[in-house]
Coordinates of C-alpha atoms in Angstrom, one line a residue:
Chain A
V705 CA 329.5 118.7 273.0
S706 CA 328.2 120.2 269.7
G707 CA 326.0 118.3 267.4
P708 CA 323.5 118.9 264.6
R709 CA 321.0 121.6 265.3
R710 CA 317.8 122.9 263.8
A711 CA 318.4 125.8 261.4
P712 CA 317.2 129.1 262.9
W713 CA 315.1 129.9 259.8
V714 CA 313.0 126.8 260.3
A715 CA 309.7 127.1 262.3
W716 CA 308.1 123.9 263.3
E717 CA 304.9 122.6 264.9
V718 CA 304.1 119.1 266.2
L719 CA 300.5 118.0 265.5
G720 CA 299.3 114.6 266.4
G721 CA 302.9 113.4 267.0
R722 CA 304.2 114.5 263.6
A723 CA 306.3 117.6 263.0
V724 CA 305.6 120.1 260.2
L725 CA 308.6 122.2 259.3
F726 CA 308.4 125.6 257.6
D727 CA 311.6 126.7 255.9
E728 CA 311.1 130.5 256.0
Q729 CA 314.0 131.1 253.5
A730 CA 312.7 128.7 250.9
C731 CA 309.0 129.1 251.8
A732 CA 308.7 125.3 251.8
V733 CA 307.0 122.9 254.2
H734 CA 308.1 119.4 255.1
L735 CA 306.2 116.7 257.0
L736 CA 308.1 114.3 259.3
N737 CA 306.9 110.9 260.4
E738 CA 306.6 110.1 264.1
S739 CA 310.1 108.7 264.5
A740 CA 311.7 111.6 262.6
T741 CA 309.8 114.0 264.8
V742 CA 311.4 112.5 267.9
V743 CA 314.8 113.0 266.4
W744 CA 313.9 116.5 265.3
G745 CA 313.1 117.4 268.8
L746 CA 316.6 116.4 269.9
L747 CA 318.4 118.4 267.3
D748 CA 319.3 121.3 269.6
G749 CA 323.0 121.2 269.1
S750 CA 323.8 119.7 272.5
R751 CA 324.0 116.1 271.4
D752 CA 326.0 114.2 268.8
I753 CA 324.5 111.5 266.7
R754 CA 325.3 108.7 269.2
A755 CA 323.7 110.6 272.0
I756 CA 320.6 111.3 270.0
A757 CA 320.4 107.6 269.0
A758 CA 320.8 106.6 272.7
E759 CA 317.8 108.6 273.6
L760 CA 315.5 107.0 271.1
P761 CA 313.2 104.2 272.1
G762 CA 315.0 100.8 271.7
G763 CA 318.5 102.2 272.4
R764 CA 321.3 103.1 270.1
G765 CA 322.0 99.9 268.1
P766 CA 320.4 100.1 264.6
A767 CA 319.0 103.6 265.3
I768 CA 322.3 105.2 264.6
D769 CA 322.2 104.5 260.9
G770 CA 318.6 105.9 260.7
V771 CA 319.6 109.0 262.6
V772 CA 322.7 109.5 260.4
A773 CA 320.5 109.2 257.2
L774 CA 317.8 111.5 258.6
V775 CA 320.3 114.2 259.6
R776 CA 322.0 113.9 256.3
D777 CA 318.7 114.4 254.5
L778 CA 317.7 117.3 256.7
S779 CA 321.0 118.9 256.2
R780 CA 320.8 118.6 252.4
L781 CA 317.5 120.4 252.6
G782 CA 319.0 123.2 254.6
L783 CA 316.9 122.4 257.6
V784 CA 319.7 121.4 259.9
E785 CA 323.2 122.8 260.6
T786 CA 325.8 120.2 261.2
C787 CA 328.8 122.3 262.2
Chain B
V542 CA 276.5 159.2 226.4
G543 CA 279.0 160.1 229.2
A544 CA 281.1 157.8 231.4
R545 CA 279.6 156.5 234.6
V546 CA 281.5 155.9 237.8
T547 CA 280.3 153.1 240.0
G548 CA 280.1 153.4 243.8
R549 CA 283.0 152.4 246.0
F550 CA 283.9 148.8 246.5
V551 CA 286.2 147.2 249.1
A552 CA 287.6 143.8 248.4
L553 CA 289.6 142.8 251.5
G554 CA 292.0 145.8 251.6
H555 CA 291.6 146.8 248.0
D556 CA 289.5 150.0 247.8
F557 CA 288.3 151.0 244.3
A558 CA 285.6 152.2 241.9
V559 CA 285.1 151.6 238.2
E560 CA 284.6 154.2 235.5
A561 CA 283.0 152.8 232.4
D562 CA 282.0 154.5 229.1
D563 CA 279.2 152.0 228.7
R564 CA 276.5 152.7 231.4
A565 CA 275.2 149.1 231.0
L566 CA 278.6 147.7 231.7
A567 CA 278.9 149.9 234.8
A568 CA 275.6 148.7 236.0
H569 CA 276.6 145.1 235.4
I570 CA 279.7 145.6 237.4
E571 CA 277.7 147.1 240.2
T572 CA 275.4 144.1 240.2
L573 CA 278.4 141.7 240.3
L574 CA 280.2 143.5 243.1
A575 CA 277.1 144.6 245.1
P576 CA 278.2 142.7 248.3
L577 CA 281.5 144.6 248.2
A578 CA 279.8 148.0 248.0
R579 CA 280.7 150.5 250.8
P580 CA 279.9 154.1 251.3
G581 CA 282.5 156.8 250.9
R582 CA 285.2 157.8 248.4
P583 CA 287.2 155.1 246.7
A584 CA 291.0 155.1 247.1
T585 CA 291.7 153.9 243.6
R586 CA 290.0 153.7 240.2
Y587 CA 289.6 151.3 237.2
E588 CA 288.7 152.6 233.8
L589 CA 286.8 150.4 231.4
R590 CA 286.8 152.1 228.0
D591 CA 284.9 151.3 224.8
R592 CA 287.0 152.6 222.0
G593 CA 284.3 151.9 219.4
T594 CA 283.5 149.4 216.7
G595 CA 286.4 150.5 214.5
V596 CA 289.0 149.2 217.0
G597 CA 289.8 145.5 217.0
R598 CA 290.5 145.3 220.8
R599 CA 288.0 147.9 221.6
Y600 CA 287.5 147.3 225.3
L601 CA 290.4 148.8 227.3
V602 CA 290.9 148.2 231.1
R603 CA 293.2 150.5 233.1
F604 CA 294.0 150.6 236.8
E605 CA 295.3 153.9 238.2
G606 CA 296.1 154.9 234.7
R607 CA 298.1 151.8 234.0
H608 CA 297.2 149.4 231.2
V609 CA 295.7 146.1 232.4
T610 CA 294.2 144.6 229.2
A611 CA 292.6 145.3 225.8
S612 CA 290.1 142.9 224.4
P613 CA 287.6 142.7 221.5
R614 CA 284.9 141.4 223.9
A615 CA 283.4 143.3 226.8
E616 CA 282.8 140.1 228.9
H617 CA 286.5 139.3 228.6
A618 CA 287.5 142.7 229.6
V619 CA 285.2 142.4 232.7
D620 CA 286.8 139.0 233.4
I621 CA 290.2 140.5 233.5
L622 CA 289.1 143.4 235.6
L623 CA 287.6 141.0 238.2
W624 CA 290.8 138.9 238.1
H625 CA 292.8 142.1 238.7
V626 CA 290.5 142.9 241.6
N627 CA 291.2 139.5 243.1
Q628 CA 295.0 139.9 242.7
E629 CA 295.0 143.3 244.4
A630 CA 292.7 142.1 247.1
V631 CA 295.1 139.3 248.0
Q632 CA 298.1 141.6 247.8
S633 CA 296.3 144.1 250.2
C634 CA 296.3 141.6 253.1
A635 CA 299.7 142.2 254.8
D636 CA 298.3 141.1 258.2
H637 CA 296.3 138.1 256.9
V638 CA 297.4 134.7 255.6
V639 CA 295.3 134.3 252.5
L640 CA 294.3 130.8 251.3
H641 CA 293.2 129.7 247.9
A642 CA 289.9 128.5 249.3
A643 CA 286.2 129.1 249.3
A644 CA 284.3 129.5 252.6
A645 CA 280.7 129.6 253.9
A646 CA 279.5 130.4 257.4
S647 CA 276.8 129.5 259.8
G648 CA 276.6 132.6 262.0
D649 CA 280.1 133.2 263.2
R650 CA 281.4 129.7 262.4
A651 CA 283.0 129.1 259.1
V652 CA 283.9 126.1 257.0
L653 CA 286.9 126.5 254.8
L654 CA 287.2 124.7 251.4
P655 CA 290.8 125.0 250.2
G656 CA 291.8 123.6 246.9
P657 CA 293.4 124.3 243.5
S658 CA 291.4 125.5 240.5
G659 CA 289.1 122.7 239.3
A660 CA 288.7 121.1 242.7
G661 CA 285.1 122.2 242.9
K662 CA 285.4 124.9 245.5
S663 CA 283.1 127.4 243.8
T664 CA 280.4 124.8 243.0
L665 CA 280.4 123.5 246.6
V666 CA 280.3 126.9 248.2
A667 CA 277.5 127.8 245.8
G668 CA 275.6 124.8 247.0
L669 CA 276.3 125.5 250.6
A670 CA 275.2 129.1 250.2
G671 CA 272.1 128.0 248.4
S672 CA 271.3 125.7 251.3
G673 CA 271.2 128.6 253.7
L674 CA 274.8 129.2 254.9
D675 CA 276.3 132.7 254.5
Y676 CA 278.6 133.1 251.5
V677 CA 282.1 134.2 252.6
T678 CA 284.1 133.8 249.3
D679 CA 284.8 131.3 246.6
E680 CA 288.5 132.2 246.0
A681 CA 290.5 133.9 248.8
V682 CA 290.0 133.2 252.5
A683 CA 291.8 135.9 254.5
I684 CA 292.6 134.7 258.0
G685 CA 293.9 137.4 260.5
V686 CA 297.4 136.5 261.6
G687 CA 296.6 138.1 265.0
D688 CA 293.1 137.0 265.7
G689 CA 292.5 134.0 263.4
L690 CA 289.2 135.4 262.1
V691 CA 288.1 135.1 258.5
T692 CA 287.3 138.4 256.8
P693 CA 284.5 138.1 254.3
F694 CA 285.3 138.6 250.6
P695 CA 281.9 137.9 248.9
K696 CA 283.1 138.4 245.3
P697 CA 281.0 137.1 242.5
L698 CA 281.3 133.3 242.2
G699 CA 283.3 132.0 239.3
L700 CA 281.2 129.1 237.9
H701 CA 282.1 127.0 234.9
S702 CA 279.3 126.2 232.5
G703 CA 278.9 122.7 233.8
A704 CA 278.4 124.0 237.3
V705 CA 276.0 126.7 236.2
A706 CA 273.7 123.9 234.9
L707 CA 273.4 122.6 238.5
F708 CA 271.6 125.8 239.5
P709 CA 268.4 126.2 237.5
E710 CA 267.7 129.6 239.0
L711 CA 270.8 130.9 237.1
A712 CA 269.5 130.1 233.7
R713 CA 266.4 132.3 234.2
I714 CA 268.3 135.3 235.6
A715 CA 271.3 135.1 233.4
S716 CA 269.5 135.3 230.2
A717 CA 268.5 138.8 230.9
V718 CA 271.8 140.2 232.0
R719 CA 274.7 138.2 230.6
L720 CA 277.2 139.8 228.4
G721 CA 277.8 138.5 224.9
T722 CA 277.5 134.7 224.6
A723 CA 279.9 133.5 227.2
G724 CA 277.3 133.0 229.8
P725 CA 277.3 133.9 233.5
R726 CA 280.8 132.9 234.5
H727 CA 280.6 135.5 237.3
V728 CA 277.6 135.0 239.5
P729 CA 276.7 137.4 242.3
P730 CA 275.6 135.4 245.4
A731 CA 272.1 137.1 245.2
W732 CA 271.4 135.2 242.0
L733 CA 271.7 132.0 244.0
G734 CA 269.5 133.4 246.7
A735 CA 272.5 133.4 249.0
R736 CA 273.3 135.9 251.7
P737 CA 276.8 137.4 251.6
A738 CA 278.6 137.2 255.0
R739 CA 279.0 140.7 256.5
A740 CA 280.9 139.9 259.7
A741 CA 284.2 138.1 260.5
S742 CA 283.8 134.4 261.4
S743 CA 285.9 131.8 263.2
P744 CA 287.1 128.8 261.1
V745 CA 285.9 125.7 262.8
L746 CA 286.1 123.1 260.0
V747 CA 288.3 122.6 257.0
V748 CA 287.2 120.4 254.0
F749 CA 289.5 119.8 251.0
P750 CA 287.2 119.1 248.1
R751 CA 288.2 117.1 245.0
Y752 CA 285.6 116.9 242.3
V753 CA 285.4 113.5 240.6
A754 CA 282.6 113.3 238.0
G755 CA 280.2 110.5 238.6
S756 CA 281.8 109.5 241.8
P757 CA 279.8 109.1 245.1
V758 CA 280.5 111.4 247.9
S759 CA 283.2 110.2 250.3
M760 CA 284.5 112.2 253.3
A761 CA 287.6 111.1 255.2
P762 CA 289.4 112.6 258.2
L763 CA 292.8 114.1 257.6
H764 CA 295.6 114.0 260.1
P765 CA 296.2 117.5 261.5
A766 CA 299.8 117.5 260.4
E767 CA 298.8 116.6 256.8
A768 CA 296.1 119.3 257.0
L769 CA 298.7 121.9 258.0
V770 CA 300.9 120.9 255.1
A771 CA 297.9 121.2 252.7
L772 CA 296.9 124.6 254.2
C773 CA 300.4 125.9 253.7
Q774 CA 300.4 124.7 250.1
A775 CA 297.1 126.5 249.6
A776 CA 298.4 129.8 251.0
F777 CA 299.0 132.6 248.5
N778 CA 301.2 134.7 250.7
L779 CA 303.1 132.5 253.2
S780 CA 306.4 134.0 252.0
R781 CA 305.1 137.4 253.2
T782 CA 303.5 136.4 256.5
G783 CA 306.4 134.1 257.3
R784 CA 306.4 132.1 260.5
A785 CA 303.6 134.2 262.0
G786 CA 301.3 133.0 259.2
F787 CA 302.6 129.4 259.6
A788 CA 301.8 129.6 263.3
R789 CA 298.3 130.8 262.5
L790 CA 297.7 127.9 260.1
A791 CA 299.1 125.5 262.7
A792 CA 296.6 126.8 265.2
L793 CA 293.9 126.3 262.7
A794 CA 295.0 122.7 261.9
R795 CA 295.2 122.0 265.6
T796 CA 291.7 123.2 266.5
A797 CA 289.6 122.7 263.4
P798 CA 288.9 119.1 262.2
A799 CA 289.9 118.5 258.6
Y800 CA 288.6 116.2 256.0
T801 CA 289.0 115.3 252.4
L802 CA 285.9 115.2 250.4
T803 CA 285.8 113.4 247.1
G804 CA 282.8 113.0 244.7
G805 CA 280.7 114.4 242.0
D806 CA 277.3 114.7 243.7
L807 CA 276.6 118.3 244.8
A808 CA 273.6 117.6 247.0
G809 CA 275.5 114.8 248.7
A810 CA 278.6 117.0 249.2
V811 CA 276.5 119.8 250.7
A812 CA 274.8 117.4 253.1
A813 CA 278.1 115.9 254.2
V814 CA 279.7 119.3 254.8
R815 CA 276.7 120.6 256.7
A816 CA 276.6 117.6 258.9
A817 CA 280.4 118.0 259.7
L818 CA 279.8 121.6 260.4
E819 CA 276.9 120.9 262.8
A820 CA 279.1 118.3 264.5
T821 CA 281.7 120.9 265.4
G822 CA 279.0 123.0 267.3

């Protein structure tokens, strides 16, 4: 299975449950909320969107839409590779 | 009257001396930069030339033979020279992540005060230094990427006229030595009775000041992730230090409590920061 993965030029740290992303190419930082931080931690390329949603608290149901939107936003920012 | 060359100064990694036609100007620069004085031969040299009354922009500043500025006023030429020193100092720190921040230290424990121009960094650090803390810098905090220690950069403080009025001791001293009529924008820490830090220190507290005239002092804790974002935004050279610099700032945000401080009362702000610093010990 191949799924979205964190871009290799992004360094990240989790502090107090929230991830801070450092895009080394753009020299830009981004702050994720706690839910997005959980998703970010799962973006290692081994899971597709459904599998990621299934691992979130509360199950896959409405979470899929949120994961899709988040991955799309992260991809637009160049922080995630989707293929 | 011949030119005079100052002693050697070291501003972070920037190693220089100043050659000035005007001996009084050279002496003034030595007063301003006294905490940066080091023995030995300088690696680079500034020239501060007075081309005489017949020249409109009579004061000329060069660095290593290259033009920096020409100005009709000596104090403006000195301003630009000191600005250039700061730029070179920041550029000289390849193995440090450098923050736009002031800092003061109690022994080997430092409080960092990051913020943009106008946030009140210099005024607050002047107050802290006047209250007995060591003066580390008012502009550029250099944190070792490898060891996390802060290298002192006790440059002259840049105080605006409104801030100068908060320190009565400056009015007495400055009247004797200021250049022109611009007043003492650049204040050596000694004029505030402050001790410049000599040794590296560990950052144990981060306070983001925001000056709001007439407002009471309010200090609020900052989430460590938000503190990290703010630290990154305050960094001059994150593009150069890359992920190693980011990791160093993350380690700082993880270990040092961070606060925002809002207000317009210097005494109250100094007391709040000192109390927070003592609480970290």
